[in-house]
Amino acid sequence: MPEPGAAAPTPGLGWKFYDADDYHPLENKKKMEEGIPLNDEDRIPWLCTLHDILRREDTSRQDTVLACSALKKMYRRVLISGASAIKSNQPEQPGEHPALKILFVHLDGPMNIIAGRLEKRRGHFMPLKLLKSQFDTLEPPSAPEDFITVSLEKSLPEIVAEIESAILQGEALPV
C-alpha cells in the first residue's frame, strides 16, 4: 500500500491515482476494523483532506483519478468544493477557488458481486460485514451531478475501457 501522498500513475491515461482509503485517519480505520460504520462526522474531515489533494493536483494541472466511496451527495459536494459545501449545502462557492470539475464514476452492482470482491481483499481494514451499511448509506448520483454509471457485472478491462472512453469523449471535465 502506498504511503499517503504517493500517487501512482494510472495505466492508459497516465493520470495520477489516489486510493482514498490510504488517507483515512487511524481512528476511522480502527472503527471500521471493529465493524462500526463511519458516520458523517468521521467522514467529513477525511473528505476535506481528499478535496485538498484534488485541489492541489488541479492547481498544478495534473489529471487525477481518486478511488473513493463518496456514498452521499453531500460527500461528493465536499470533494468538489471542500468544507464550504457543508456550510452552504451548495456545490459552488464564489471566491478564489472555484468548484473542481469532477466526473464521478458510480460503479453499480449487486451486493453479492461486491461481497465476492471484498472477500478476496487481504489486509484491508474494512470487513465484509460493513458492506450492508454502505448500501444503506448510498445515494446514487443523479442530475445535475456530473457522473457516469458503470456496471460491476462487466470484467475489469471492460470497466476501465468504459471509464476511459467517457473521459476521452469529453463526457467528463476531470480534475
PDB file of C-alpha atoms in Angstrom:
ATOM      1  CA  MET A   1       0.000   0.000   0.000  1.00  0.00           C
ATOM      2  CA  PRO A   2       1.458   3.372  -0.962  1.00  0.00           C
ATOM      3  CA  GLU A   3       2.108   5.980   1.669  1.00  0.00           C
ATOM      4  CA  PRO A   4      -0.404   8.831   1.685  1.00  0.00           C
ATOM      5  CA  GLY A   5       0.676  11.327  -0.915  1.00  0.00           C
ATOM      6  CA  ALA A   6       2.445   8.694  -3.026  1.00  0.00           C
ATOM      7  CA  ALA A   7       0.230   8.702  -6.084  1.00  0.00           C
ATOM      8  CA  ALA A   8       0.743   6.084  -8.738  1.00  0.00           C
ATOM      9  CA  PRO A   9       0.203   6.746 -12.450  1.00  0.00           C
ATOM     10  CA  THR A  10      -2.850   5.105 -13.975  1.00  0.00           C
ATOM     11  CA  PRO A  11      -2.273   2.816 -16.933  1.00  0.00           C
ATOM     12  CA  GLY A  12      -3.748   4.048 -20.201  1.00  0.00           C
ATOM     13  CA  LEU A  13      -4.386   7.680 -19.332  1.00  0.00           C
ATOM     14  CA  GLY A  14      -1.161   8.297 -17.407  1.00  0.00           C
ATOM     15  CA  TRP A  15      -3.047  10.202 -14.697  1.00  0.00           C
ATOM     16  CA  LYS A  16      -2.113  10.205 -11.027  1.00  0.00           C
ATOM     17  CA  PHE A  17      -4.067   7.693  -8.948  1.00  0.00           C
ATOM     18  CA  TYR A  18      -5.004   8.055  -5.300  1.00  0.00           C
ATOM     19  CA  ASP A  19      -6.828   5.498  -3.154  1.00  0.00           C
ATOM     20  CA  ALA A  20      -8.944   7.410  -0.639  1.00  0.00           C
ATOM     21  CA  ASP A  21      -8.610   4.562   1.864  1.00  0.00           C
ATOM     22  CA  ASP A  22      -4.929   5.462   2.254  1.00  0.00           C
ATOM     23  CA  TYR A  23      -5.997   8.797   3.779  1.00  0.00           C
ATOM     24  CA  HIS A  24      -8.408   7.603   6.472  1.00  0.00           C
ATOM     25  CA  PRO A  25      -7.217   8.661   9.916  1.00  0.00           C
ATOM     26  CA  LEU A  26      -6.253   5.847  12.270  1.00  0.00           C
ATOM     27  CA  GLU A  27      -9.434   6.378  14.314  1.00  0.00           C
ATOM     28  CA  ASN A  28     -11.595   5.700  11.223  1.00  0.00           C
ATOM     29  CA  LYS A  29      -9.628   2.571  10.354  1.00  0.00           C
ATOM     30  CA  LYS A  30      -9.940   1.241  13.914  1.00  0.00           C
ATOM     31  CA  LYS A  31     -13.663   1.933  13.941  1.00  0.00           C
ATOM     32  CA  MET A  32     -14.157   0.031  10.679  1.00  0.00           C
ATOM     33  CA  GLU A  33     -11.924  -2.849  11.824  1.00  0.00           C
ATOM     34  CA  GLU A  34     -14.287  -3.193  14.796  1.00  0.00           C
ATOM     35  CA  GLY A  35     -17.257  -3.388  12.417  1.00  0.00           C
ATOM     36  CA  ILE A  36     -18.596   0.063  13.291  1.00  0.00           C
ATOM     37  CA  PRO A  37     -19.832   2.060  10.276  1.00  0.00           C
ATOM     38  CA  LEU A  38     -18.449   5.555   9.835  1.00  0.00           C
ATOM     39  CA  ASN A  39     -20.808   8.495  10.228  1.00  0.00           C
ATOM     40  CA  ASP A  40     -20.745  11.960   8.662  1.00  0.00           C
ATOM     41  CA  GLU A  41     -18.585  13.328  11.480  1.00  0.00           C
ATOM     42  CA  ASP A  42     -15.992  10.619  10.760  1.00  0.00           C
ATOM     43  CA  ARG A  43     -16.056  11.117   7.006  1.00  0.00           C
ATOM     44  CA  ILE A  44     -16.153  14.906   6.547  1.00  0.00           C
ATOM     45  CA  PRO A  45     -12.548  15.661   7.677  1.00  0.00           C
ATOM     46  CA  TRP A  46     -11.333  12.757   5.510  1.00  0.00           C
ATOM     47  CA  LEU A  47     -13.270  14.095   2.513  1.00  0.00           C
ATOM     48  CA  CYS A  48     -11.855  17.588   3.112  1.00  0.00           C
ATOM     49  CA  THR A  49      -8.352  16.094   3.018  1.00  0.00           C
ATOM     50  CA  LEU A  50      -9.212  14.406  -0.280  1.00  0.00           C
ATOM     51  CA  HIS A  51     -10.582  17.679  -1.658  1.00  0.00           C
ATOM     52  CA  ASP A  52      -7.299  19.369  -0.745  1.00  0.00           C
ATOM     53  CA  ILE A  53      -5.383  16.697  -2.671  1.00  0.00           C
ATOM     54  CA  LEU A  54      -7.621  17.141  -5.707  1.00  0.00           C
ATOM     55  CA  ARG A  55      -7.325  20.927  -5.462  1.00  0.00           C
ATOM     56  CA  ARG A  56      -3.511  20.685  -5.318  1.00  0.00           C
ATOM     57  CA  GLU A  57      -3.439  18.449  -8.402  1.00  0.00           C
ATOM     58  CA  ASP A  58      -5.895  20.704 -10.239  1.00  0.00           C
ATOM     59  CA  THR A  59      -3.769  23.762  -9.427  1.00  0.00           C
ATOM     60  CA  SER A  60      -0.751  22.029 -10.950  1.00  0.00           C
ATOM     61  CA  ARG A  61      -2.891  20.937 -13.943  1.00  0.00           C
ATOM     62  CA  GLN A  62      -2.409  17.263 -13.119  1.00  0.00           C
ATOM     63  CA  ASP A  63      -5.256  14.997 -14.207  1.00  0.00           C
ATOM     64  CA  THR A  64      -6.165  12.683 -11.365  1.00  0.00           C
ATOM     65  CA  VAL A  65      -8.173   9.582 -10.514  1.00  0.00           C
ATOM     66  CA  LEU A  66      -9.394   9.180  -6.947  1.00  0.00           C
ATOM     67  CA  ALA A  67     -10.908   5.854  -5.866  1.00  0.00           C
ATOM     68  CA  CYS A  68     -13.341   6.866  -3.148  1.00  0.00           C
ATOM     69  CA  SER A  69     -16.630   5.671  -1.724  1.00  0.00           C
ATOM     70  CA  ALA A  70     -18.324   9.068  -1.838  1.00  0.00           C
ATOM     71  CA  LEU A  71     -21.602   7.455  -0.864  1.00  0.00           C
ATOM     72  CA  LYS A  72     -23.755  10.539  -0.293  1.00  0.00           C
ATOM     73  CA  LYS A  73     -24.449  13.549  -2.451  1.00  0.00           C
ATOM     74  CA  MET A  74     -23.094  15.746   0.362  1.00  0.00           C
ATOM     75  CA  TYR A  75     -19.804  13.804   0.307  1.00  0.00           C
ATOM     76  CA  ARG A  76     -19.454  14.401  -3.415  1.00  0.00           C
ATOM     77  CA  ARG A  77     -20.130  18.127  -2.857  1.00  0.00           C
ATOM     78  CA  VAL A  78     -17.301  18.184  -0.300  1.00  0.00           C
ATOM     79  CA  LEU A  79     -14.946  16.604  -2.840  1.00  0.00           C
ATOM     80  CA  ILE A  80     -15.930  19.307  -5.341  1.00  0.00           C
ATOM     81  CA  SER A  81     -15.953  22.371  -3.077  1.00  0.00           C
ATOM     82  CA  GLY A  82     -14.308  21.443   0.221  1.00  0.00           C
ATOM     83  CA  ALA A  83     -15.639  22.387   3.652  1.00  0.00           C
ATOM     84  CA  SER A  84     -17.632  25.319   2.224  1.00  0.00           C
ATOM     85  CA  ALA A  85     -20.056  22.778   0.711  1.00  0.00           C
ATOM     86  CA  ILE A  86     -21.090  21.672   4.198  1.00  0.00           C
ATOM     87  CA  LYS A  87     -21.962  25.159   5.395  1.00  0.00           C
ATOM     88  CA  SER A  88     -23.789  26.276   2.283  1.00  0.00           C
ATOM     89  CA  ASN A  89     -25.161  22.932   1.070  1.00  0.00           C
ATOM     90  CA  GLN A  90     -24.222  24.182  -2.389  1.00  0.00           C
ATOM     91  CA  PRO A  91     -21.611  22.759  -4.765  1.00  0.00           C
ATOM     92  CA  GLU A  92     -20.083  26.055  -5.931  1.00  0.00           C
ATOM     93  CA  GLN A  93     -18.820  28.956  -3.890  1.00  0.00           C
ATOM     94  CA  PRO A  94     -17.620  32.305  -5.184  1.00  0.00           C
ATOM     95  CA  GLY A  95     -14.074  33.232  -4.401  1.00  0.00           C
ATOM     96  CA  GLU A  96     -10.565  32.398  -5.389  1.00  0.00           C
ATOM     97  CA  HIS A  97     -11.155  28.622  -5.614  1.00  0.00           C
ATOM     98  CA  PRO A  98     -13.975  27.685  -7.984  1.00  0.00           C
ATOM     99  CA  ALA A  99     -15.527  24.262  -7.590  1.00  0.00           C
ATOM    100  CA  LEU A 100     -13.462  21.437  -9.003  1.00  0.00           C
ATOM    101  CA  LYS A 101     -14.701  19.772 -12.182  1.00  0.00           C
ATOM    102  CA  ILE A 102     -15.086  16.105 -11.291  1.00  0.00           C
ATOM    103  CA  LEU A 103     -16.622  13.188 -13.146  1.00  0.00           C
ATOM    104  CA  PHE A 104     -17.998  10.739 -10.612  1.00  0.00           C
ATOM    105  CA  VAL A 105     -17.969   7.124 -11.734  1.00  0.00           C
ATOM    106  CA  HIS A 106     -20.688   5.174  -9.980  1.00  0.00           C
ATOM    107  CA  LEU A 107     -19.628   1.528 -10.003  1.00  0.00           C
ATOM    108  CA  ASP A 108     -23.024  -0.148  -9.747  1.00  0.00           C
ATOM    109  CA  GLY A 109     -23.586  -3.776  -8.928  1.00  0.00           C
ATOM    110  CA  PRO A 110     -25.457  -6.203  -6.740  1.00  0.00           C
ATOM    111  CA  MET A 111     -24.304  -6.762  -3.190  1.00  0.00           C
ATOM    112  CA  ASN A 112     -23.247 -10.362  -3.887  1.00  0.00           C
ATOM    113  CA  ILE A 113     -20.738  -9.333  -6.592  1.00  0.00           C
ATOM    114  CA  ILE A 114     -19.255  -6.621  -4.395  1.00  0.00           C
ATOM    115  CA  ALA A 115     -19.167  -9.008  -1.413  1.00  0.00           C
ATOM    116  CA  GLY A 116     -17.261 -11.541  -3.536  1.00  0.00           C
ATOM    117  CA  ARG A 117     -14.673  -8.909  -4.427  1.00  0.00           C
ATOM    118  CA  LEU A 118     -14.336  -7.732  -0.835  1.00  0.00           C
ATOM    119  CA  GLU A 119     -13.783 -11.313   0.331  1.00  0.00           C
ATOM    120  CA  LYS A 120     -10.756 -11.516  -1.984  1.00  0.00           C
ATOM    121  CA  ARG A 121      -9.135  -8.399  -0.472  1.00  0.00           C
ATOM    122  CA  ARG A 122      -6.417  -9.170   2.028  1.00  0.00           C
ATOM    123  CA  GLY A 123      -5.126  -6.906   4.759  1.00  0.00           C
ATOM    124  CA  HIS A 124      -7.841  -4.264   4.384  1.00  0.00           C
ATOM    125  CA  PHE A 125      -9.369  -2.624   7.445  1.00  0.00           C
ATOM    126  CA  MET A 126     -12.992  -2.686   6.228  1.00  0.00           C
ATOM    127  CA  PRO A 127     -14.657  -6.021   6.987  1.00  0.00           C
ATOM    128  CA  LEU A 128     -17.283  -7.564   4.738  1.00  0.00           C
ATOM    129  CA  LYS A 129     -19.932  -7.099   7.439  1.00  0.00           C
ATOM    130  CA  LEU A 130     -19.874  -3.317   6.813  1.00  0.00           C
ATOM    131  CA  LEU A 131     -20.987  -3.710   3.190  1.00  0.00           C
ATOM    132  CA  LYS A 132     -24.696  -3.573   4.040  1.00  0.00           C
ATOM    133  CA  SER A 133     -24.205  -0.277   5.894  1.00  0.00           C
ATOM    134  CA  GLN A 134     -22.544   1.120   2.769  1.00  0.00           C
ATOM    135  CA  PHE A 135     -25.530   0.097   0.636  1.00  0.00           C
ATOM    136  CA  ASP A 136     -27.869   1.614   3.249  1.00  0.00           C
ATOM    137  CA  THR A 137     -25.934   4.914   3.136  1.00  0.00           C
ATOM    138  CA  LEU A 138     -25.598   5.056  -0.670  1.00  0.00           C
ATOM    139  CA  GLU A 139     -27.264   7.922  -2.509  1.00  0.00           C
ATOM    140  CA  PRO A 140     -26.545   7.103  -6.175  1.00  0.00           C
ATOM    141  CA  PRO A 141     -25.505  10.123  -8.225  1.00  0.00           C
ATOM    142  CA  SER A 142     -28.240  11.928 -10.120  1.00  0.00           C
ATOM    143  CA  ALA A 143     -28.648  15.029 -12.269  1.00  0.00           C
ATOM    144  CA  PRO A 144     -27.248  17.658 -12.133  1.00  0.00           C
ATOM    145  CA  GLU A 145     -24.155  15.811 -10.827  1.00  0.00           C
ATOM    146  CA  ASP A 146     -21.520  15.025 -13.463  1.00  0.00           C
ATOM    147  CA  PHE A 147     -21.385  11.223 -13.428  1.00  0.00           C
ATOM    148  CA  ILE A 148     -21.493   8.004 -15.376  1.00  0.00           C
ATOM    149  CA  THR A 149     -22.728   4.657 -14.112  1.00  0.00           C
ATOM    150  CA  VAL A 150     -20.690   1.570 -14.938  1.00  0.00           C
ATOM    151  CA  SER A 151     -21.866  -1.948 -14.194  1.00  0.00           C
ATOM    152  CA  LEU A 152     -19.670  -4.083 -11.948  1.00  0.00           C
ATOM    153  CA  GLU A 153     -21.039  -7.119 -13.724  1.00  0.00           C
ATOM    154  CA  LYS A 154     -18.576  -6.374 -16.530  1.00  0.00           C
ATOM    155  CA  SER A 155     -14.970  -7.530 -16.496  1.00  0.00           C
ATOM    156  CA  LEU A 156     -12.308  -5.199 -15.099  1.00  0.00           C
ATOM    157  CA  PRO A 157     -10.886  -4.444 -18.577  1.00  0.00           C
ATOM    158  CA  GLU A 158     -14.411  -3.572 -19.803  1.00  0.00           C
ATOM    159  CA  ILE A 159     -14.997  -1.310 -16.803  1.00  0.00           C
ATOM    160  CA  VAL A 160     -11.703   0.517 -17.334  1.00  0.00           C
ATOM    161  CA  ALA A 161     -12.360   0.863 -21.085  1.00  0.00           C
ATOM    162  CA  GLU A 162     -15.818   2.334 -20.456  1.00  0.00           C
ATOM    163  CA  ILE A 163     -14.459   4.891 -17.993  1.00  0.00           C
ATOM    164  CA  GLU A 164     -11.549   5.848 -20.259  1.00  0.00           C
ATOM    165  CA  SER A 165     -13.939   6.178 -23.204  1.00  0.00           C
ATOM    166  CA  ALA A 166     -16.227   8.515 -21.258  1.00  0.00           C
ATOM    167  CA  ILE A 167     -13.259  10.683 -20.286  1.00  0.00           C
ATOM    168  CA  LEU A 168     -11.746  10.755 -23.758  1.00  0.00           C
ATOM    169  CA  GLN A 169     -15.109  11.508 -25.396  1.00  0.00           C
ATOM    170  CA  GLY A 170     -15.444  14.566 -23.215  1.00  0.00           C
ATOM    171  CA  GLU A 171     -18.307  13.310 -21.049  1.00  0.00           C
ATOM    172  CA  ALA A 172     -16.168  14.410 -18.153  1.00  0.00           C
ATOM    173  CA  LEU A 173     -14.448  17.506 -17.024  1.00  0.00           C
ATOM    174  CA  PRO A 174     -11.849  15.652 -14.970  1.00  0.00           C
ATOM    175  CA  VAL A 175      -9.804  17.090 -12.150  1.00  0.00           C
TER     176      VAL A 175
END
